[in-house]
Amino acid sequence: MASSSQPKCLVRGSINIDEFFALPHIVRPGETISSTSLTKRAGGKGANQAYAVARGGGAVDLDGCIGKDGEWVRGFLKEGGVSDGKLITLDDELTGRAIIQSASDGENSIVLHAGANYHLPSPLPSPNLQAYTHVLLQNEIPLQSTLSYLKASKQEGLISVFNPSPMLSPAQLREFPWDCLSWLIVNEGELFDLLDAFDESQTKKKKQQNLEELELEELKKRSTEGILNLHRNSYFSKDINIICTLGSKGILYSNPTSGSDDVGHLPAGKLVNPLKDTTGAGDCFAGYFVAGLMRGEGLEQVLKTCLTACAICVENQGAMESVPSRETVLSRLS
Ligand code: ADP
Ligand code: NA
């Protein structure tokens, strides 16, 4: 672990260029249509979460790869307070890209190209994490790399936070080194994906449907049971702290390493402006959460700050652009 007392976070993850094409409808096979606008934004879950750590007041390095076409993204991240010393520009790869068709009826359709995010040096170097106290990981890079960072963080005694998005395959979930992990952040859908992957007792389990349509009490009840079941599962570990985000219904949290077996609930932050865009709310939460842990605040205080940051995030357009500064969050909290 870092010898100095200053906490520092490493985010090892993805960086994308998101291109939003506004269209009358999603393009059909063989069809050519013109977009009414094209908006280009920095994205990727690694970059989004690193940006949110920085906005939340934490010192953070983003470890990942871009192509030469992504130098402006580097600039954007640096301006937001993300250190780019571990951000590599590859000569022969393109920056990860999301081509998003955004239709006027609200439909979306996305083409993803991983590009430089899937670059893997061979042989895979073992990560040097000596400068860090916290590691934050997602699942938009090769799993092999994520696992090497997670294992190294355990060896170094760091606090690790993992947001398994997009979800891993059931086989990957069963083989995952859960004993290396400090905090798991999932949404309700991901929570039940995990349970399904671990549940071999039923030949074919019916997928939990339309979770987001459940009433608050029912969703809380089912997700609380889900968290307790996860902790009892032999594939998993009793020592992993879990946060389950529930969209507009807030979060559930379980902090067994503090000695408590309770599952707590906190409501979402109150919106003071109309709901605009929930893109990146989960990433805002993850980044703000690690920034709070880095300050060493009590869990409830950390979580309340996260929820307020997320409320502001969903009131504003974009994934990164909508993540508020810590001052903005604190002034809304006061
Ligand atoms: P994900 O994008 O990973 O599914 P969620 O949708 O659960 O993440 O959002 C993360 C957090 O953002 C929620 O816990 C909540 O605090 C906030 N949030 C998301 N959607 C809304 C909403 N419609 N109203 C208020 N807060 C929201
Ligand atoms: Na969401």
PDB file of N, CA and C in Angstrom, residues 13 61 74 77 132 145 156 208 211 221 243 285 305 319:
ATOM      1  N   GLY A  13      -9.564   0.638 -16.641  1.00  0.00           N
ATOM      2  CA  GLY A  13     -10.812   0.440 -17.360  1.00  0.00           C
ATOM      3  C   GLY A  13     -10.838   1.048 -18.747  1.00  0.00           C
ATOM      4  N   ASP A  61      -5.784   8.044 -10.868  1.00  0.00           N
ATOM      5  CA  ASP A  61      -5.108   7.750 -12.128  1.00  0.00           C
ATOM      6  C   ASP A  61      -6.008   6.852 -12.953  1.00  0.00           C
ATOM      7  N   ARG A  74      -8.332  12.455 -23.614  1.00  0.00           N
ATOM      8  CA  ARG A  74      -7.302  12.622 -22.586  1.00  0.00           C
ATOM      9  C   ARG A  74      -7.353  14.038 -22.008  1.00  0.00           C
ATOM     10  N   LEU A  77     -10.399  14.565 -19.781  1.00  0.00           N
ATOM     11  CA  LEU A  77     -10.255  13.896 -18.477  1.00  0.00           C
ATOM     12  C   LEU A  77      -9.304  14.671 -17.576  1.00  0.00           C
ATOM     13  N   TYR A 132      -0.915   3.228  -4.712  1.00  0.00           N
ATOM     14  CA  TYR A 132      -2.364   3.376  -4.534  1.00  0.00           C
ATOM     15  C   TYR A 132      -2.889   2.799  -3.221  1.00  0.00           C
ATOM     16  N   SER A 145      -7.139  -8.907 -17.647  1.00  0.00           N
ATOM     17  CA  SER A 145      -6.473  -7.731 -17.083  1.00  0.00           C
ATOM     18  C   SER A 145      -7.149  -7.305 -15.777  1.00  0.00           C
ATOM     19  N   GLU A 156      -1.481  -6.368  -2.256  1.00  0.00           N
ATOM     20  CA  GLU A 156      -0.969  -5.113  -1.692  1.00  0.00           C
ATOM     21  C   GLU A 156      -1.802  -4.627  -0.512  1.00  0.00           C
ATOM     22  N   GLN A 208     -35.831 -13.177 -13.035  1.00  0.00           N
ATOM     23  CA  GLN A 208     -36.644 -12.169 -12.351  1.00  0.00           C
ATOM     24  C   GLN A 208     -37.026 -11.117 -13.389  1.00  0.00           C
ATOM     25  N   LEU A 211     -37.914  -5.927 -12.832  1.00  0.00           N
ATOM     26  CA  LEU A 211     -37.604  -5.515 -11.467  1.00  0.00           C
ATOM     27  C   LEU A 211     -37.913  -4.037 -11.238  1.00  0.00           C
ATOM     28  N   LYS A 221     -37.557  -5.811  -0.564  1.00  0.00           N
ATOM     29  CA  LYS A 221     -37.636  -7.131   0.059  1.00  0.00           C
ATOM     30  C   LYS A 221     -36.871  -8.158  -0.780  1.00  0.00           C
ATOM     31  N   ILE A 243     -23.108  -3.042  -2.440  1.00  0.00           N
ATOM     32  CA  ILE A 243     -24.078  -1.974  -2.653  1.00  0.00           C
ATOM     33  C   ILE A 243     -24.892  -2.346  -3.871  1.00  0.00           C
ATOM     34  N   PHE A 285     -22.203   7.146  -9.270  1.00  0.00           N
ATOM     35  CA  PHE A 285     -22.269   6.546  -7.940  1.00  0.00           C
ATOM     36  C   PHE A 285     -20.944   5.871  -7.574  1.00  0.00           C
ATOM     37  N   THR A 305     -23.752  11.334   0.241  1.00  0.00           N
ATOM     38  CA  THR A 305     -23.080  12.210  -0.724  1.00  0.00           C
ATOM     39  C   THR A 305     -23.221  11.631  -2.133  1.00  0.00           C
ATOM     40  N   ALA A 319     -22.986  11.669 -19.671  1.00  0.00           N
ATOM     41  CA  ALA A 319     -22.475  10.720 -18.683  1.00  0.00           C
ATOM     42  C   ALA A 319     -21.457  11.405 -17.778  1.00  0.00           C
TER      43      ALA A 319
END
